[in-house]
mmCIF file of C-alpha atoms in Angstrom:
data_model
loop_
_atom_site.group_PDB
_atom_site.id
_atom_site.type_symbol
_atom_site.label_atom_id
_atom_site.label_comp_id
_atom_site.label_asym_id
_atom_site.label_seq_id
_atom_site.Cartn_x
_atom_site.Cartn_y
_atom_site.Cartn_z
ATOM 1 C CA MET V 65 -22.575 -14.521 -1.380
ATOM 2 C CA ASN V 66 -19.370 -15.109 0.491
ATOM 3 C CA PRO V 67 -19.326 -13.129 3.718
ATOM 4 C CA ILE V 68 -15.565 -13.108 4.065
ATOM 5 C CA LYS V 69 -15.101 -11.896 0.457
ATOM 6 C CA ILE V 70 -17.715 -9.164 0.963
ATOM 7 C CA GLY V 71 -16.103 -8.007 4.092
ATOM 8 C CA SER V 72 -12.728 -7.808 2.462
ATOM 9 C CA ARG V 73 -14.258 -5.707 -0.344
ATOM 10 C CA ILE V 74 -15.840 -3.295 2.069
ATOM 11 C CA LYS V 75 -12.614 -2.877 3.990
ATOM 12 C CA THR V 76 -10.486 -2.433 0.898
ATOM 13 C CA LEU V 77 -12.766 0.122 -0.623
ATOM 14 C CA ARG V 78 -13.128 1.988 2.665
ATOM 15 C CA GLU V 79 -9.325 2.083 3.090
ATOM 16 C CA ASN V 80 -8.748 3.034 -0.574
ATOM 17 C CA LYS V 81 -10.976 6.022 -0.036
ATOM 18 C CA ASN V 82 -9.205 6.930 3.232
ATOM 19 C CA ILE V 83 -12.448 6.749 5.218
ATOM 20 C CA SER V 84 -11.848 6.017 8.927
ATOM 21 C CA ARG V 85 -13.843 3.412 10.497
ATOM 22 C CA GLU V 86 -15.553 6.066 12.719
ATOM 23 C CA ASP V 87 -16.438 8.248 9.751
ATOM 24 C CA PHE V 88 -17.691 5.263 7.785
ATOM 25 C CA CYS V 89 -19.975 4.231 10.652
ATOM 26 C CA ASN V 90 -21.373 7.693 11.059
ATOM 27 C CA ALA V 91 -22.003 8.069 7.325
ATOM 28 C CA VAL V 92 -23.704 4.625 7.117
ATOM 29 C CA ASN V 93 -25.400 4.936 10.498
ATOM 30 C CA ILE V 94 -24.037 1.707 11.966
ATOM 31 C CA SER V 95 -21.989 0.880 15.001
ATOM 32 C CA LEU V 96 -18.236 0.184 15.078
ATOM 33 C CA SER V 97 -19.029 -3.388 16.147
ATOM 34 C CA ALA V 98 -21.270 -3.956 13.128
ATOM 35 C CA LEU V 99 -18.632 -2.636 10.773
ATOM 36 C CA SER V 100 -16.118 -4.981 12.442
ATOM 37 C CA MET V 101 -18.434 -7.896 11.940
ATOM 38 C CA TYR V 102 -19.039 -6.877 8.316
ATOM 39 C CA GLU V 103 -15.321 -6.539 7.520
ATOM 40 C CA THR V 104 -14.375 -9.822 9.086
ATOM 41 C CA GLY V 105 -17.167 -11.713 7.402
ATOM 42 C CA GLN V 106 -19.089 -12.590 10.539
ATOM 43 C CA ARG V 107 -22.161 -10.864 9.324
ATOM 44 C CA ILE V 108 -23.741 -9.491 6.059
ATOM 45 C CA PRO V 109 -25.490 -6.080 6.168
ATOM 46 C CA ARG V 110 -29.243 -5.747 5.851
ATOM 47 C CA ASP V 111 -30.507 -4.479 2.513
ATOM 48 C CA GLU V 112 -30.924 -0.888 3.603
ATOM 49 C CA VAL V 113 -27.418 -0.837 4.996
ATOM 50 C CA LYS V 114 -26.024 -2.365 1.770
ATOM 51 C CA LEU V 115 -27.455 0.529 -0.191
ATOM 52 C CA ARG V 116 -25.900 3.154 2.124
ATOM 53 C CA ILE V 117 -22.489 1.321 2.035
ATOM 54 C CA ALA V 118 -22.617 1.081 -1.800
ATOM 55 C CA ARG V 119 -23.456 4.818 -2.104
ATOM 56 C CA LEU V 120 -20.735 5.927 0.270
ATOM 57 C CA LEU V 121 -18.125 3.778 -1.587
ATOM 58 C CA ASP V 122 -19.308 4.966 -5.010
ATOM 59 C CA THR V 123 -20.156 1.457 -6.244
ATOM 60 C CA THR V 124 -23.233 -0.609 -6.794
ATOM 61 C CA ILE V 125 -24.753 -3.225 -4.538
ATOM 62 C CA GLU V 126 -24.227 -5.772 -7.257
ATOM 63 C CA ALA V 127 -20.484 -5.100 -7.539
ATOM 64 C CA LEU V 128 -19.976 -4.965 -3.734
ATOM 65 C CA PHE V 129 -22.100 -7.942 -2.725
ATOM 66 C CA PHE V 130 -22.759 -10.229 -5.729
ATOM 67 C CA THR V 131 -19.511 -10.517 -7.763
#
């Protein structure tokens, strides 16, 4: 699991769906600083956050975090 690759996927999918950073954070119930750390590969989300992110981005946890 490469954190930089995961962060890039999250950011790309979020931007492709035209979801603002603020709307994303509100929907997933995380802080803007947490999203920033996820998108830059400084941190990997906890399992329950992974599920919320995958649902919001209409993908699977496997596709988002393990490919």
